[in-house]
Amino acid sequence: MRSNGLRRSATVFSVAALAALGLIFAPVPARGQRVEALQKQIEALQRALDAVKSQLDKVQAEQKAQKSKMARQEAEVAPLKKAVEGLSKVSISGGATGILQGTQGVSSKTEGGDDSFSGGSFDLIFEYEPMKDWKVVLDLEGIGGNGPDNITTLHGVNGDLGTTNDTVTILEAYLEGVLWNERLTLTAGKIDATNYIDGNAYAGDETAQFLSGGLVNNGVLTAPGNGPGVRLGVSLVPDLVYLEAVAMSQDPDGDTNTTNRSFEHAYGALEVGFTPKLLGRPGAYRFWGTFDGDGSRIRKRFGAAEDYTAMGAGMSFDQEVAKGLGLFFRLGYRDTDNTAYTTRTSWSLGGQLGVGNFWSARPDDVIGVAYSQITPTKRDFGARATDEKFVEAYYYWFFNDNFQLSGIVQYVDGRNGSKTLDDVTLLGARVQANF
């Protein structure tokens, strides 16, 4: 519409210009006719100018109508535009994990014999950025089925399913901001302390790496279930030294619907990490400590229980030592005076090898092997208690970014700190789908 008006205006101006040129270059009339001819020329020019003015008025009216129409259209699409802008600040991701496990060596007399188990979990993560450097995160998790719950171990053989019934929960819900030129990160809401303490590049993801909970985190790391808390992450020396601090409220009454006595039973953790590149290869060296305000111990003098703050400490190392080869080591200790703790120390070591190092057709596949040992307390397991030794190996088939398959083998010796329980071997398969 606007281009048609412009073309029309150009035509009018062309006609007027030709008329003016005709008047200018017309032959000079005789003296007696000059006044009359000049009047006619003026009248013709006036008519041409009137025609131009009329056309300009039409063009302006059309342009005004067009602007009014565009304004109405913009008003109509404004809500949709606002909604689209809002959706552009929201990202959705997630994953589904399916696991099948079977046991070999379980006593049929005392524990029901060997059996197989299947289950799955589904995570749906929403991230919304209301403003620059701030985001709101909501993580929904659904779990169906149990892990191998007919055997008892200190390590746990399935860190994804555990032994829960079918549940759908809000796993995490928090606000997170990046401040101070990206050197400080503040997180507040319902959080998971293990996301910030005792991390490890090669043993920290039960959906893609080791499945046992005793390898995903240190076997004696004391951490409450996901709940109200605050986390502060500080980059002390960019890309070299960092600090993580976590403070959480606990649930001493076991009632997840309340958060009473928050300040009486607080949980805290502090980690200092170093991330140097040795010979150009990435690594991380973490040292952490915890205090558990939900501790309880027996007073030696009177034999009565009293509340106190139990302490714990540990380290977690991971280092790439060659192309496609990484090693890790963990060590942890916790205050065994706390009667809620049944284990005392834990250590583990292992590695991850890229299959592409020796099989070019599978450049993204990974093999992982680890050994872990947890020492129980004599108080809870008796003088004849023994260390539980745990071995896990997996092969991770990478098909694409959205689909992976793992074969898993686990072996438990000294199960549950007992010399009398049978050693158990577990075979499993894990399917992971991401989006």
Short mmCIF file of C-alpha atoms in Angstrom, two decimals:
data_model
loop_
_atom_site.label_atom_id
_atom_site.label_comp_id
_atom_site.label_asym_id
_atom_site.label_seq_id
_atom_site.Cartn_x
_atom_site.Cartn_y
_atom_site.Cartn_z
CA MET A 1 0.00 0.00 0.00
CA ARG A 2 2.74 2.41 0.92
CA SER A 3 4.78 1.64 -2.21
CA ASN A 4 1.69 2.21 -4.41
CA GLY A 5 1.20 5.64 -2.82
CA LEU A 6 4.80 6.53 -3.44
CA ARG A 7 4.56 5.48 -7.08
CA ARG A 8 1.40 7.54 -7.45
CA SER A 9 3.09 10.59 -5.93
CA ALA A 10 6.01 10.19 -8.29
CA THR A 11 3.64 10.11 -11.27
CA VAL A 12 1.87 13.28 -10.12
CA PHE A 13 5.14 15.09 -9.65
CA SER A 14 6.27 13.96 -13.10
CA VAL A 15 3.13 15.37 -14.72
CA ALA A 16 3.49 18.64 -12.83
CA ALA A 17 7.14 18.89 -13.81
CA LEU A 18 6.36 18.31 -17.50
CA ALA A 19 3.64 20.95 -17.33
CA ALA A 20 6.01 23.44 -15.77
CA LEU A 21 8.69 22.70 -18.39
CA GLY A 22 6.11 23.16 -21.13
CA LEU A 23 5.21 26.54 -19.75
CA ILE A 24 8.83 27.56 -19.43
CA PHE A 25 9.93 26.49 -22.89
CA ALA A 26 6.74 27.40 -24.77
CA PRO A 27 7.14 29.96 -27.63
CA VAL A 28 6.91 33.56 -26.54
CA PRO A 29 3.43 34.93 -27.51
CA ALA A 30 2.82 38.18 -29.29
CA ARG A 31 2.62 41.39 -27.25
CA GLY A 32 -1.18 41.60 -27.42
CA GLN A 33 -1.56 38.06 -26.37
CA ARG A 34 1.08 37.98 -23.62
CA VAL A 35 -1.18 38.89 -20.71
CA GLU A 36 -3.96 36.50 -21.76
CA ALA A 37 -1.51 33.68 -22.53
CA LEU A 38 0.28 34.24 -19.23
CA GLN A 39 -3.01 34.04 -17.33
CA LYS A 40 -3.87 30.78 -19.10
CA GLN A 41 -0.44 29.41 -18.24
CA ILE A 42 -0.89 30.42 -14.61
CA GLU A 43 -4.33 28.82 -14.53
CA ALA A 44 -2.96 25.61 -16.09
CA LEU A 45 -0.12 25.57 -13.58
CA GLN A 46 -2.60 26.16 -10.73
CA ARG A 47 -4.73 23.25 -11.95
CA ALA A 48 -1.64 21.05 -12.11
CA LEU A 49 -0.65 22.12 -8.59
CA ASP A 50 -4.19 21.45 -7.34
CA ALA A 51 -4.05 17.99 -8.88
CA VAL A 52 -0.70 17.38 -7.20
CA LYS A 53 -2.11 18.59 -3.87
CA SER A 54 -5.14 16.32 -4.26
CA GLN A 55 -2.94 13.34 -4.96
CA LEU A 56 -0.70 14.21 -2.02
CA ASP A 57 -3.74 14.40 0.25
CA LYS A 58 -4.80 10.94 -0.94
CA VAL A 59 -1.32 9.54 -0.39
CA GLN A 60 -1.18 11.05 3.13
CA ALA A 61 -4.60 9.64 3.94
CA GLU A 62 -3.54 6.22 2.72
CA GLN A 63 -0.32 6.40 4.74
CA LYS A 64 -2.27 7.43 7.85
CA ALA A 65 -4.68 4.52 7.35
CA GLN A 66 -1.74 2.17 6.87
CA LYS A 67 -0.08 3.40 10.07
CA SER A 68 -3.33 2.98 11.95
CA LYS A 69 -3.68 -0.57 10.61
CA MET A 70 -0.09 -1.40 11.56
CA ALA A 71 -0.65 0.01 15.05
CA ARG A 72 -3.73 -2.22 15.46
CA GLN A 73 -1.76 -5.23 14.25
CA GLU A 74 1.09 -4.49 16.65
CA ALA A 75 -1.39 -4.16 19.51
CA GLU A 76 -2.93 -7.49 18.56
CA VAL A 77 0.39 -9.36 18.42
CA ALA A 78 1.87 -7.63 21.49
CA PRO A 79 0.62 -10.30 23.94
CA LEU A 80 1.92 -13.06 21.66
CA LYS A 81 5.24 -11.25 21.28
CA LYS A 82 5.51 -10.90 25.05
CA ALA A 83 4.75 -14.58 25.50
CA VAL A 84 7.40 -15.53 22.93
CA GLU A 85 9.94 -13.30 24.66
CA GLY A 86 9.07 -14.98 27.97
CA LEU A 87 9.42 -18.45 26.47
CA SER A 88 12.80 -17.51 25.05
CA LYS A 89 13.99 -17.14 28.66
CA VAL A 90 12.89 -20.68 29.52
CA SER A 91 14.90 -23.77 28.66
CA ILE A 92 13.75 -27.36 29.21
CA SER A 93 16.04 -30.36 29.43
CA GLY A 94 15.93 -33.75 31.01
CA GLY A 95 16.72 -37.40 30.80
CA ALA A 96 15.29 -40.84 31.36
CA THR A 97 17.21 -43.77 32.81
CA GLY A 98 16.18 -47.41 32.66
CA ILE A 99 18.08 -50.00 34.68
CA LEU A 100 17.96 -53.81 34.83
CA GLN A 101 20.03 -55.65 37.47
CA GLY A 102 20.34 -59.26 38.56
CA THR A 103 22.15 -60.81 41.53
CA GLN A 104 24.36 -63.89 41.71
CA GLY A 105 25.35 -65.47 45.04
CA VAL A 106 22.53 -64.36 47.36
CA SER A 107 21.63 -67.01 49.93
CA SER A 108 18.24 -68.58 49.32
CA LYS A 109 17.92 -69.50 52.99
CA THR A 110 18.43 -66.10 54.61
CA GLU A 111 17.85 -63.50 51.89
CA GLY A 112 15.48 -65.07 49.42
CA GLY A 113 18.01 -66.07 46.79
CA ASP A 114 19.03 -64.45 43.55
CA ASP A 115 16.62 -62.21 41.75
CA SER A 116 16.41 -59.56 39.04
CA PHE A 117 15.14 -56.00 39.33
CA SER A 118 14.13 -53.28 36.93
CA GLY A 119 13.26 -49.66 37.36
CA GLY A 120 13.65 -46.24 35.90
CA SER A 121 13.88 -42.58 36.66
CA PHE A 122 12.89 -39.49 34.74
CA ASP A 123 14.21 -35.96 35.26
CA LEU A 124 12.64 -32.83 33.82
CA ILE A 125 14.59 -29.61 34.38
CA PHE A 126 13.17 -26.13 33.80
CA GLU A 127 15.42 -23.07 33.77
CA TYR A 128 14.05 -19.53 33.62
CA GLU A 129 16.18 -16.39 33.34
CA PRO A 130 14.15 -13.44 34.67
CA MET A 131 17.14 -11.13 34.30
CA LYS A 132 20.76 -11.15 33.25
CA ASP A 133 22.98 -13.44 35.38
CA TRP A 134 20.03 -14.81 37.37
CA LYS A 135 18.03 -17.97 36.84
CA VAL A 136 15.34 -20.05 38.51
CA VAL A 137 15.79 -23.84 38.32
CA LEU A 138 13.12 -26.48 38.92
CA ASP A 139 14.07 -30.17 38.75
CA LEU A 140 11.24 -32.71 38.77
CA GLU A 141 12.14 -36.37 39.25
CA GLY A 142 9.98 -39.43 38.90
CA ILE A 143 11.16 -42.87 40.03
CA GLY A 144 9.50 -46.17 39.32
CA GLY A 145 10.67 -49.52 40.64
CA ASN A 146 13.35 -50.48 43.14
CA GLY A 147 16.97 -51.46 42.93
CA PRO A 148 18.16 -54.83 44.25
CA ASP A 149 16.55 -54.47 47.67
CA ASN A 150 16.97 -58.08 48.77
CA ILE A 151 20.64 -57.53 49.57
CA THR A 152 22.14 -55.21 52.16
CA THR A 153 25.38 -53.34 51.49
CA LEU A 154 27.23 -50.36 52.90
CA HIS A 155 27.95 -48.97 49.43
CA GLY A 156 24.56 -49.33 47.83
CA VAL A 157 24.39 -50.98 44.42
CA ASN A 158 22.05 -48.56 42.68
CA GLY A 159 22.56 -44.85 43.27
CA ASP A 160 19.80 -43.89 40.87
CA LEU A 161 16.83 -45.92 42.11
CA GLY A 162 17.85 -46.79 45.64
CA THR A 163 15.05 -48.73 47.29
CA THR A 164 12.24 -46.21 46.95
CA ASN A 165 8.69 -46.81 45.86
CA ASP A 166 7.16 -45.08 42.84
CA THR A 167 7.50 -41.36 43.50
CA VAL A 168 7.37 -38.01 41.75
CA THR A 169 9.14 -35.24 43.65
CA ILE A 170 10.50 -31.75 43.25
CA LEU A 171 14.14 -32.74 43.50
CA GLU A 172 15.48 -29.18 43.44
CA ALA A 173 13.98 -25.70 43.22
CA TYR A 174 16.29 -22.73 43.63
CA LEU A 175 17.28 -19.24 42.56
CA GLU A 176 20.86 -18.77 41.39
CA GLY A 177 22.77 -15.62 40.55
CA VAL A 178 26.24 -14.98 39.16
CA LEU A 179 27.85 -11.86 40.59
CA TRP A 180 31.15 -10.03 40.95
CA ASN A 181 32.28 -10.46 37.33
CA GLU A 182 31.29 -14.16 37.42
CA ARG A 183 33.53 -14.84 40.40
CA LEU A 184 30.72 -15.39 42.90
CA THR A 185 27.72 -17.68 42.56
CA LEU A 186 24.84 -17.58 45.03
CA THR A 187 22.23 -20.36 45.17
CA ALA A 188 19.23 -20.45 47.50
CA GLY A 189 16.21 -22.74 47.73
CA LYS A 190 15.77 -26.49 47.82
CA ILE A 191 19.24 -27.78 46.96
CA ASP A 192 21.37 -30.93 46.88
CA ALA A 193 24.60 -30.48 48.87
CA THR A 194 26.41 -33.17 46.87
CA ASN A 195 26.11 -31.02 43.74
CA TYR A 196 28.69 -28.68 45.27
CA ILE A 197 30.75 -30.85 47.67
CA ASP A 198 32.87 -33.91 46.81
CA GLY A 199 32.49 -33.68 43.04
CA ASN A 200 34.55 -35.84 40.70
CA ALA A 201 34.99 -35.82 36.94
CA TYR A 202 35.12 -39.63 36.64
CA ALA A 203 32.88 -40.78 39.50
CA GLY A 204 29.95 -38.46 40.03
CA ASP A 205 27.09 -39.37 37.69
CA GLU A 206 25.05 -42.51 38.29
CA THR A 207 23.34 -42.18 34.89
CA ALA A 208 26.55 -42.31 32.82
CA GLN A 209 29.41 -43.46 35.08
CA PHE A 210 29.53 -45.72 38.16
CA LEU A 211 26.12 -46.78 39.42
CA SER A 212 26.91 -47.47 43.08
CA GLY A 213 26.07 -44.64 45.47
CA GLY A 214 29.36 -45.35 47.29
CA LEU A 215 31.22 -44.36 44.12
CA VAL A 216 29.04 -41.44 43.05
CA ASN A 217 30.03 -39.77 46.34
CA ASN A 218 32.35 -40.61 49.18
CA GLY A 219 30.90 -43.51 51.16
CA VAL A 220 31.07 -41.54 54.43
CA LEU A 221 30.15 -38.08 53.17
CA THR A 222 27.49 -36.82 55.54
CA ALA A 223 24.86 -34.84 53.68
CA PRO A 224 21.16 -34.35 54.40
CA GLY A 225 18.49 -35.08 51.86
CA ASN A 226 17.58 -32.32 49.45
CA GLY A 227 16.09 -29.44 51.39
CA PRO A 228 16.19 -25.72 52.21
CA GLY A 229 19.68 -24.31 51.96
CA VAL A 230 22.10 -21.74 50.66
CA ARG A 231 25.25 -22.28 48.64
CA LEU A 232 28.04 -19.82 47.96
CA GLY A 233 30.64 -20.49 45.28
CA VAL A 234 33.67 -18.22 44.99
CA SER A 235 36.38 -18.23 42.34
CA LEU A 236 39.38 -17.18 44.43
CA VAL A 237 41.85 -17.49 41.56
CA PRO A 238 40.04 -17.88 38.21
CA ASP A 239 40.52 -21.34 36.70
CA LEU A 240 42.80 -22.37 39.57
CA VAL A 241 41.37 -22.04 43.11
CA TYR A 242 37.74 -22.00 44.23
CA LEU A 243 35.71 -22.20 47.42
CA GLU A 244 32.30 -23.82 47.96
CA ALA A 245 30.23 -23.29 51.10
CA VAL A 246 26.86 -24.93 51.82
CA ALA A 247 24.47 -24.36 54.73
CA MET A 248 21.23 -26.35 55.02
CA SER A 249 18.33 -26.90 57.32
CA GLN A 250 17.71 -30.51 58.36
CA ASP A 251 14.65 -32.56 59.25
CA PRO A 252 15.35 -34.08 62.69
CA ASP A 253 11.77 -35.26 63.15
CA GLY A 254 11.67 -37.08 59.82
CA ASP A 255 8.65 -35.04 58.76
CA THR A 256 9.35 -33.70 55.28
CA ASN A 257 6.34 -31.40 55.48
CA THR A 258 7.95 -29.19 58.12
CA THR A 259 11.29 -27.48 58.66
CA ASN A 260 11.09 -26.87 62.38
CA ARG A 261 14.15 -26.54 64.63
CA SER A 262 16.11 -25.33 61.61
CA PHE A 263 18.82 -23.44 63.49
CA GLU A 264 19.21 -26.15 66.12
CA HIS A 265 20.08 -28.87 63.61
CA ALA A 266 21.87 -27.01 60.84
CA TYR A 267 24.21 -28.71 58.37
CA GLY A 268 27.26 -27.07 56.86
CA ALA A 269 29.99 -28.04 54.41
CA LEU A 270 33.06 -26.25 53.12
CA GLU A 271 35.25 -27.26 50.18
CA VAL A 272 38.45 -25.78 48.78
CA GLY A 273 39.36 -26.93 45.29
CA PHE A 274 42.41 -26.58 43.08
CA THR A 275 42.09 -27.07 39.33
CA PRO A 276 45.58 -26.91 37.82
CA LYS A 277 46.47 -28.21 34.38
CA LEU A 278 49.39 -30.55 34.92
CA LEU A 279 51.32 -30.83 31.66
CA GLY A 280 48.33 -29.22 30.01
CA ARG A 281 45.87 -31.87 31.24
CA PRO A 282 42.83 -30.98 33.39
CA GLY A 283 42.51 -32.11 36.98
CA ALA A 284 40.82 -31.17 40.24
CA TYR A 285 41.94 -31.60 43.87
CA ARG A 286 39.18 -31.03 46.41
CA PHE A 287 39.40 -30.91 50.22
CA TRP A 288 36.16 -30.74 52.19
CA GLY A 289 34.85 -30.69 55.73
CA THR A 290 31.33 -31.05 57.15
CA PHE A 291 29.54 -30.34 60.41
CA ASP A 292 26.27 -32.04 61.27
CA GLY A 293 24.13 -30.30 63.86
CA ASP A 294 21.81 -33.30 63.98
CA GLY A 295 24.43 -35.37 65.80
CA SER A 296 23.80 -37.33 68.97
CA ARG A 297 26.24 -39.11 71.26
CA ILE A 298 26.31 -40.96 74.54
CA ARG A 299 27.81 -39.09 77.45
CA LYS A 300 30.47 -41.38 78.88
CA ARG A 301 29.98 -40.25 82.46
CA PHE A 302 26.23 -40.60 82.71
CA GLY A 303 25.37 -42.83 79.73
CA ALA A 304 22.72 -40.41 78.52
CA ALA A 305 22.28 -39.17 74.97
CA GLU A 306 23.11 -35.56 74.16
CA ASP A 307 22.96 -33.41 71.03
CA TYR A 308 26.20 -32.26 69.51
CA THR A 309 27.78 -31.26 66.21
CA ALA A 310 29.50 -34.15 64.45
CA MET A 311 32.42 -33.48 62.13
CA GLY A 312 33.65 -35.07 58.91
CA ALA A 313 36.43 -34.51 56.38
CA GLY A 314 37.57 -35.86 53.06
CA MET A 315 39.25 -35.32 49.71
CA SER A 316 38.43 -36.05 46.10
CA PHE A 317 41.03 -36.04 43.32
CA ASP A 318 40.65 -36.52 39.57
CA GLN A 319 43.35 -36.06 36.96
CA GLU A 320 43.72 -36.77 33.27
CA VAL A 321 47.09 -38.51 32.94
CA ALA A 322 47.08 -39.27 29.21
CA LYS A 323 44.86 -38.71 26.23
CA GLY A 324 41.53 -40.35 27.04
CA LEU A 325 42.74 -41.72 30.39
CA GLY A 326 41.71 -40.23 33.73
CA LEU A 327 42.25 -41.44 37.30
CA PHE A 328 40.47 -40.58 40.54
CA PHE A 329 40.90 -41.08 44.28
CA ARG A 330 38.65 -40.38 47.25
CA LEU A 331 39.20 -40.56 51.01
CA GLY A 332 36.78 -39.70 53.81
CA TYR A 333 36.42 -39.86 57.57
CA ARG A 334 33.62 -38.91 59.95
CA ASP A 335 33.13 -38.59 63.66
CA THR A 336 32.00 -42.00 64.87
CA ASP A 337 30.82 -40.70 68.26
CA ASN A 338 27.62 -39.79 66.46
CA THR A 339 25.31 -42.72 67.09
CA ALA A 340 23.53 -42.01 63.77
CA TYR A 341 26.66 -43.04 61.84
CA THR A 342 27.33 -46.71 61.29
CA THR A 343 30.42 -46.29 59.10
CA ARG A 344 33.73 -44.67 59.91
CA THR A 345 36.02 -44.33 56.89
CA SER A 346 35.87 -44.82 53.15
CA TRP A 347 38.29 -44.68 50.26
CA SER A 348 38.06 -45.46 46.57
CA LEU A 349 40.15 -45.28 43.45
CA GLY A 350 39.60 -45.97 39.80
CA GLY A 351 39.85 -44.69 36.28
CA GLN A 352 38.13 -44.01 33.02
CA LEU A 353 39.54 -44.93 29.61
CA GLY A 354 38.33 -43.68 26.26
CA VAL A 355 37.77 -46.62 23.90
CA GLY A 356 38.81 -44.45 20.98
CA ASN A 357 42.42 -44.83 22.17
CA PHE A 358 42.49 -48.36 20.79
CA TRP A 359 39.30 -48.67 18.70
CA SER A 360 38.86 -45.80 16.27
CA ALA A 361 35.36 -46.95 15.28
CA ARG A 362 34.10 -46.13 18.82
CA PRO A 363 35.66 -42.73 19.61
CA ASP A 364 33.11 -41.73 22.27
CA ASP A 365 32.76 -45.01 24.18
CA VAL A 366 34.22 -45.23 27.69
CA ILE A 367 35.36 -47.99 30.05
CA GLY A 368 35.36 -47.37 33.79
CA VAL A 369 36.80 -49.47 36.62
CA ALA A 370 36.80 -48.67 40.36
CA TYR A 371 37.52 -50.21 43.76
CA SER A 372 36.07 -48.91 47.01
CA GLN A 373 36.26 -49.86 50.67
CA ILE A 374 34.07 -48.78 53.60
CA THR A 375 34.90 -49.47 57.24
CA PRO A 376 31.94 -49.89 59.63
CA THR A 377 31.96 -48.91 63.31
CA LYS A 378 32.68 -51.62 65.89
CA ARG A 379 29.94 -50.12 68.04
CA ASP A 380 27.24 -51.02 65.50
CA PHE A 381 28.69 -54.08 63.80
CA GLY A 382 30.61 -55.73 66.61
CA ALA A 383 34.24 -56.64 67.16
CA ARG A 384 34.22 -59.09 64.23
CA ALA A 385 33.08 -56.47 61.72
CA THR A 386 35.07 -56.31 58.49
CA ASP A 387 35.56 -53.80 55.70
CA GLU A 388 33.12 -53.98 52.83
CA LYS A 389 35.02 -54.16 49.54
CA PHE A 390 33.31 -53.14 46.35
CA VAL A 391 34.36 -53.41 42.70
CA GLU A 392 32.49 -51.98 39.74
CA ALA A 393 33.24 -51.89 36.02
CA TYR A 394 31.17 -50.56 33.16
CA TYR A 395 31.26 -50.14 29.40
CA TYR A 396 29.50 -47.04 28.11
CA TRP A 397 28.23 -47.28 24.53
CA PHE A 398 27.72 -43.81 23.08
CA PHE A 399 25.29 -43.90 20.16
CA ASN A 400 24.57 -40.16 19.97
CA ASP A 401 24.03 -37.18 22.24
CA ASN A 402 20.52 -38.38 23.06
CA PHE A 403 20.99 -42.11 23.60
CA GLN A 404 23.55 -44.23 25.46
CA LEU A 405 23.73 -47.80 26.77
CA SER A 406 25.92 -49.21 29.56
CA GLY A 407 26.81 -52.71 30.65
CA ILE A 408 27.68 -52.91 34.38
CA VAL A 409 29.36 -55.53 36.59
CA GLN A 410 29.56 -55.18 40.40
CA TYR A 411 31.14 -57.40 43.05
CA VAL A 412 30.72 -57.06 46.84
CA ASP A 413 32.97 -58.78 49.42
CA GLY A 414 32.51 -58.49 53.19
CA ARG A 415 28.98 -57.39 52.48
CA ASN A 416 27.45 -55.09 55.07
CA GLY A 417 30.59 -55.41 57.20
CA SER A 418 29.97 -59.11 57.84
CA LYS A 419 32.28 -62.06 57.40
CA THR A 420 29.37 -64.47 57.20
CA LEU A 421 27.23 -62.96 54.41
CA ASP A 422 27.90 -64.38 50.96
CA ASP A 423 29.81 -62.37 48.40
CA VAL A 424 27.50 -61.14 45.65
CA THR A 425 27.98 -60.39 41.97
CA LEU A 426 25.55 -58.15 40.12
CA LEU A 427 25.11 -57.83 36.37
CA GLY A 428 23.24 -54.89 34.97
CA ALA A 429 22.30 -52.85 31.94
CA ARG A 430 21.50 -49.15 31.90
CA VAL A 431 19.81 -47.16 29.14
CA GLN A 432 20.06 -43.36 29.15
CA ALA A 433 18.04 -41.01 26.96
CA ASN A 434 18.67 -37.25 27.08
CA PHE A 435 16.88 -34.29 25.54
#
